[in-house]
Coordinates of N, CA and C in Angstrom, one line a residue:
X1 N 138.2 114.8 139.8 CA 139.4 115.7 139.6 C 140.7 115.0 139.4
X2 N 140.6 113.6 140.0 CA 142.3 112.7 140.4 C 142.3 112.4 138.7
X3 N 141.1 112.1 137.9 CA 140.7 111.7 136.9 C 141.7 112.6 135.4
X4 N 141.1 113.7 135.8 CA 141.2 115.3 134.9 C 143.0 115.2 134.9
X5 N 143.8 115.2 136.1 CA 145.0 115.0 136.3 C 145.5 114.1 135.8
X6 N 145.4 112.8 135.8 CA 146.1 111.9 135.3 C 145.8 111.5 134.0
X7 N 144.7 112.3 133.6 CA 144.5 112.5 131.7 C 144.4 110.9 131.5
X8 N 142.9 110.9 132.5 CA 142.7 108.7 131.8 C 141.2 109.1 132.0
X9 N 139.9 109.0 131.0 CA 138.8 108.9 130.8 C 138.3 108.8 131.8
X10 N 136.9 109.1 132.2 CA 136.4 109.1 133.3 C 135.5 107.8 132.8
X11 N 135.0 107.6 131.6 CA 134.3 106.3 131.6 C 134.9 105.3 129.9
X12 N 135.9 104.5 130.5 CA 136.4 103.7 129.6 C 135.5 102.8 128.6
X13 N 134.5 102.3 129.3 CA 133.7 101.9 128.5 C 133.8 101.2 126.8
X14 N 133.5 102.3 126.6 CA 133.5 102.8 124.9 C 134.8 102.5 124.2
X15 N 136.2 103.0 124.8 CA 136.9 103.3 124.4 C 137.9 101.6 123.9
X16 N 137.7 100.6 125.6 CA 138.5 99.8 126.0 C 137.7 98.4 124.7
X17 N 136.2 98.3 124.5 CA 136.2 97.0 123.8 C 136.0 97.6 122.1
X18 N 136.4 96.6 121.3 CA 136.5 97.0 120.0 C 135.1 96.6 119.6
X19 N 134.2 97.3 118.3 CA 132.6 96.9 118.1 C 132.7 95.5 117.5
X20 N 131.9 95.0 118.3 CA 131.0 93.6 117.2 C 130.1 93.7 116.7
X21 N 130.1 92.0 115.8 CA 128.9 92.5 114.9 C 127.4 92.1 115.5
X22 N 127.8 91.5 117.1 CA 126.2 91.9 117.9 C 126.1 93.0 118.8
X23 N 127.0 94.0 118.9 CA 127.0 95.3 119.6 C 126.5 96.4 118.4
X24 N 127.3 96.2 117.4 CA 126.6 97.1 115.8 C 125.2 96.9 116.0
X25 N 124.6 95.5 115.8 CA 123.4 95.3 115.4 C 122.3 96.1 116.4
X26 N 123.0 95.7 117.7 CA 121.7 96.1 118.9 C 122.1 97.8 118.7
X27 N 122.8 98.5 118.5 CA 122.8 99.8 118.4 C 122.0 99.9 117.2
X28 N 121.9 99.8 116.3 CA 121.3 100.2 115.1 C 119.9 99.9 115.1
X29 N 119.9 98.7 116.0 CA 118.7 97.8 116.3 C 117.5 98.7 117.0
X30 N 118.1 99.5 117.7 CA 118.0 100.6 118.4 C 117.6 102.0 118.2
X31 N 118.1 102.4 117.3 CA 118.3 103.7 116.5 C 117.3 103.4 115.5
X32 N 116.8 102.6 114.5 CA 115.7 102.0 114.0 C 114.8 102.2 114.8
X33 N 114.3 101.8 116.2 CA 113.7 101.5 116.3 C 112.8 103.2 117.0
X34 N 113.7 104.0 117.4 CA 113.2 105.6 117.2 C 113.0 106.2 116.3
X35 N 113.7 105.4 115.1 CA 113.4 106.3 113.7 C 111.9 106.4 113.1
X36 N 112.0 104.8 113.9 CA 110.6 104.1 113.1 C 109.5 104.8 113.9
X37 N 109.6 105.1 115.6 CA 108.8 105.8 116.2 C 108.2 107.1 115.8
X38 N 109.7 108.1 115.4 CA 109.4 109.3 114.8 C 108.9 109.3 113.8
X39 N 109.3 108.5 112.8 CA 108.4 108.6 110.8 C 107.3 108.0 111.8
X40 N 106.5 107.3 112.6 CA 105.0 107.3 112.4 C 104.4 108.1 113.4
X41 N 104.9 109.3 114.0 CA 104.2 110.0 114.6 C 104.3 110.9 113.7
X42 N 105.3 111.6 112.7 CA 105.2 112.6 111.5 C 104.3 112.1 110.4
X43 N 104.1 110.9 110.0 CA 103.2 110.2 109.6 C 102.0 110.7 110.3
X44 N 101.7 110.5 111.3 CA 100.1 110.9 112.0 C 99.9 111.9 112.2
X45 N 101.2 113.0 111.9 CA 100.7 114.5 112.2 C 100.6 114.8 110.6
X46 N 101.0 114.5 109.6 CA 100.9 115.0 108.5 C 99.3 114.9 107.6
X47 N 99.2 113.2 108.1 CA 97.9 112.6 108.0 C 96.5 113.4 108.5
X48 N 96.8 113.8 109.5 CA 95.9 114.5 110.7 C 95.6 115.9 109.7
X49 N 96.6 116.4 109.4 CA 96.8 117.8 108.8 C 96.7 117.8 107.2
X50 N 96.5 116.7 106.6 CA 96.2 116.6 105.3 C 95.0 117.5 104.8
X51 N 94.2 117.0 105.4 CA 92.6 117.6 104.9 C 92.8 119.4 104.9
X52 N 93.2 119.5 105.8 CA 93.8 121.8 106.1 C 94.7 121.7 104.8
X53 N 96.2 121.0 104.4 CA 96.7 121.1 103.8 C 96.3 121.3 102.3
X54 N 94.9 120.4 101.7 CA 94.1 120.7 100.9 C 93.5 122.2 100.4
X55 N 93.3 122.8 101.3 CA 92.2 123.9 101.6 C 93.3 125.5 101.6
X56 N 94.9 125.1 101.9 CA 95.4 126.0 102.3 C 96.6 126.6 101.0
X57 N 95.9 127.9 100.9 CA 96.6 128.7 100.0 C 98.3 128.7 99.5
X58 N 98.6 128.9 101.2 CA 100.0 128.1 100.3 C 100.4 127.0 99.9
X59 N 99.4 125.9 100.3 CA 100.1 124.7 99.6 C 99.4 124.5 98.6
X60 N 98.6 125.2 98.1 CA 98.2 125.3 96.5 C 98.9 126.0 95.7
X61 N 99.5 127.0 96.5 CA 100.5 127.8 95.7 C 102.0 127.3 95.5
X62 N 102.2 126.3 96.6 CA 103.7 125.5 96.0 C 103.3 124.4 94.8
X63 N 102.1 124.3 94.7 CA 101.4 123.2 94.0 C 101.4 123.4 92.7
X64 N 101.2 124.3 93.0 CA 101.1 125.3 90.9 C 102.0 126.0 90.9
X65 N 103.3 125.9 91.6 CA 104.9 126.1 91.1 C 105.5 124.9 90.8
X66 N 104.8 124.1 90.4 CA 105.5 123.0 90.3 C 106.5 122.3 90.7
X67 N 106.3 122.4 92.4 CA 107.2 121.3 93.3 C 106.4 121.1 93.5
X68 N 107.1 119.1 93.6 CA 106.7 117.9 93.0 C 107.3 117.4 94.2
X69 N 106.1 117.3 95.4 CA 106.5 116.6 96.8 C 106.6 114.8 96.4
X70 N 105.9 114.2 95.5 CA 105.5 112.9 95.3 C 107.2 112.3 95.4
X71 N 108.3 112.4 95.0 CA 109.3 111.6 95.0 C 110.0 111.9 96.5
X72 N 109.7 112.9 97.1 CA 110.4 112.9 98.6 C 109.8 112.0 99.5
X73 N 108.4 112.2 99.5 CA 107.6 111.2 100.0 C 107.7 109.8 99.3
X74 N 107.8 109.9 98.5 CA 108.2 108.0 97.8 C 109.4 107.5 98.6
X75 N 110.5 108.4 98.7 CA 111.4 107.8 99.4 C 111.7 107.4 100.6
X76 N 110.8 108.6 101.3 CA 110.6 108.5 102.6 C 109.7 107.1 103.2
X77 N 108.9 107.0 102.4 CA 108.2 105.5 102.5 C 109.1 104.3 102.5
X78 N 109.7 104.4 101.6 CA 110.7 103.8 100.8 C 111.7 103.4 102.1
X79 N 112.3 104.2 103.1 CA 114.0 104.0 103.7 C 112.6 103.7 104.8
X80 N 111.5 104.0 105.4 CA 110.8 103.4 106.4 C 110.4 102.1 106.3
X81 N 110.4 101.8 105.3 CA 110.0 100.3 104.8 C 111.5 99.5 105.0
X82 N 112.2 100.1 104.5 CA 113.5 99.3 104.9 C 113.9 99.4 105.8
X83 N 113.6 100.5 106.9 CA 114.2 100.2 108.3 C 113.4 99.4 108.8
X84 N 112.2 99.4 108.9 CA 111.3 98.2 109.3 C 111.7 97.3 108.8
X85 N 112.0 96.4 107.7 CA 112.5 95.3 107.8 C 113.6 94.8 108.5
X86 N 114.4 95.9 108.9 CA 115.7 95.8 109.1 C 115.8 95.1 110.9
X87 N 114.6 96.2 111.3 CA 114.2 96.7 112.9 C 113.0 94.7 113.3
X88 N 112.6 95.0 112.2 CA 111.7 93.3 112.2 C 112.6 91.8 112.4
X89 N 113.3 92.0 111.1 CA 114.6 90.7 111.2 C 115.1 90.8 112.5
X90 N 116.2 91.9 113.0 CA 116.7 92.0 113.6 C 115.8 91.9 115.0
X91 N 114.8 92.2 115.1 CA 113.6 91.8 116.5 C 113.5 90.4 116.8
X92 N 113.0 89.4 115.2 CA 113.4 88.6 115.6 C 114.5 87.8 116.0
X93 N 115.5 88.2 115.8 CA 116.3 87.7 116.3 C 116.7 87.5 118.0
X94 N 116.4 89.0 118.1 CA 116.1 88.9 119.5 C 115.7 88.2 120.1
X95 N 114.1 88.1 119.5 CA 113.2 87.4 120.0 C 113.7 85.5 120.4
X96 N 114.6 85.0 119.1 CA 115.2 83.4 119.6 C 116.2 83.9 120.5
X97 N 116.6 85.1 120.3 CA 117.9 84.9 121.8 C 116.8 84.3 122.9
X98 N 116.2 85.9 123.3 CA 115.2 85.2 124.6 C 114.8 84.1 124.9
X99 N 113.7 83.6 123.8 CA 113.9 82.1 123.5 C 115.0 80.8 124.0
X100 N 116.4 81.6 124.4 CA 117.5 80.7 124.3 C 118.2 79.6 123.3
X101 N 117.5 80.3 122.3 CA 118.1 79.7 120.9 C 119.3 80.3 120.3
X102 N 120.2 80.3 119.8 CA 121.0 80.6 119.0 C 121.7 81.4 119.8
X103 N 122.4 81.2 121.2 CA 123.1 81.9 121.8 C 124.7 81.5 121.3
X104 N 125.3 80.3 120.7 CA 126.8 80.3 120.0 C 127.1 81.8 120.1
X105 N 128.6 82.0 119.8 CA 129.0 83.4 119.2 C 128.9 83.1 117.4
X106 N 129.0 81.9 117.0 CA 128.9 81.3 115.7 C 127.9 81.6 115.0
X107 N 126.7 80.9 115.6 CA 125.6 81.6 115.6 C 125.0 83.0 115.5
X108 N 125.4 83.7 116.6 CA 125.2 85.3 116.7 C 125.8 85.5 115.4
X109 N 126.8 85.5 115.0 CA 127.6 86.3 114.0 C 126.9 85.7 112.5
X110 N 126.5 84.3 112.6 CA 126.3 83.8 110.9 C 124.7 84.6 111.2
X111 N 123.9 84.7 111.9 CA 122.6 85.6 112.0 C 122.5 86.7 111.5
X112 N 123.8 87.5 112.0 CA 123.8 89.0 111.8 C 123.8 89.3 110.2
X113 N 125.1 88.1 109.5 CA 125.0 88.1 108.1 C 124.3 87.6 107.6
X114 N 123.3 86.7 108.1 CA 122.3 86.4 107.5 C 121.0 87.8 107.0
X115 N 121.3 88.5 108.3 CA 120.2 89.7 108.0 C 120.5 90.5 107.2
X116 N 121.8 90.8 106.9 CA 122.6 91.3 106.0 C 122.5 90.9 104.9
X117 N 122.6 90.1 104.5 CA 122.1 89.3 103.2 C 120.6 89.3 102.8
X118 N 119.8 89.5 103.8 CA 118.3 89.7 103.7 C 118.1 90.8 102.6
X119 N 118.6 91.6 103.6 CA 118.4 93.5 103.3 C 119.1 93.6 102.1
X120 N 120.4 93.0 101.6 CA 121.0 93.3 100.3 C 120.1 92.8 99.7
X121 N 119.6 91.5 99.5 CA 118.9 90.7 98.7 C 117.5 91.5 98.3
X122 N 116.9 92.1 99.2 CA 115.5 92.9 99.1 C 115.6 94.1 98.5
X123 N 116.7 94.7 98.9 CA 117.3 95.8 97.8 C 117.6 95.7 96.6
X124 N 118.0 94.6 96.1 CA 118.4 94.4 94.6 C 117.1 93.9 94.1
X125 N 116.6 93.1 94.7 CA 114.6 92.9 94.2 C 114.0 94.2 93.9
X126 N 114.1 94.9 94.5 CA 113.6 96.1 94.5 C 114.1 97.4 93.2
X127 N 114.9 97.6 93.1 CA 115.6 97.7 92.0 C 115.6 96.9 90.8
X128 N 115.7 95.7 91.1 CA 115.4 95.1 89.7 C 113.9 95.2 89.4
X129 N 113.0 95.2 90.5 CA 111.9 95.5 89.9 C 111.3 97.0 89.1
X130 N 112.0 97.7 89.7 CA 111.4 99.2 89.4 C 112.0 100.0 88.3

């Protein structure tokens, strides 16, 4: 209540340090790593449900209206594959922290653009290939 009155946050936290680029990473690092949880359990329920999906009238009937699921699902593959690389690099990295490797702030930070550089670099491969 003393809080509400004197109109000062109940949890400063957030507010008082400015983001870095190893607080960015672990959040995102993070947020990947549920995304990646959810695409493979919708993965396993879709898979599971494939074979009914075959058999069932309406999805024969969106089928011969000619929506064309193949590019949604391409994509979808597509940003899962890139968050897993993203959620991979970034693990390992974790993984030499633990390690006790590469604890510098120099370090942390040339890492992060390192991974950064990964992900652009694999993107433009990818593009240039297709």
């Amino acid at each position: 209540m003393l809080n509400k009155i004197i109109n000062r946050p109940i949890s400063p936290h957030l507010t008082v340090y400015s983001p870095e680029v190893a607080s960015v990473f672990s959040i995102w690092h993070r947020i990947t790593g549920v995304v990646l949880s959810l695409s493979l359990v919708t993965a396993l329920v879709l898979s599971k449900n494939f074979v009914w999906l075959n058999f069932n009238p309406l999805f024969i009937s969106i089928v011969n209206l000619g929506l064309n699921l193949v590019p949604w699902l391409v994509n979808f593959v597509l940003a899962s594959l890139y968050l897993f690389l993203y959620h991979m690099l970034n693990g390992s990295r974790h993984i030499t922290w633990d390690l006790g490797f590469s604890l510098k702030i120099s370090n942390i930070n040339f890492t992060a653009w390192l991974i950064m550089l990964a992900l652009v670099f694999s993107l433009v491969l990818y593009f240039l290939n297709s």
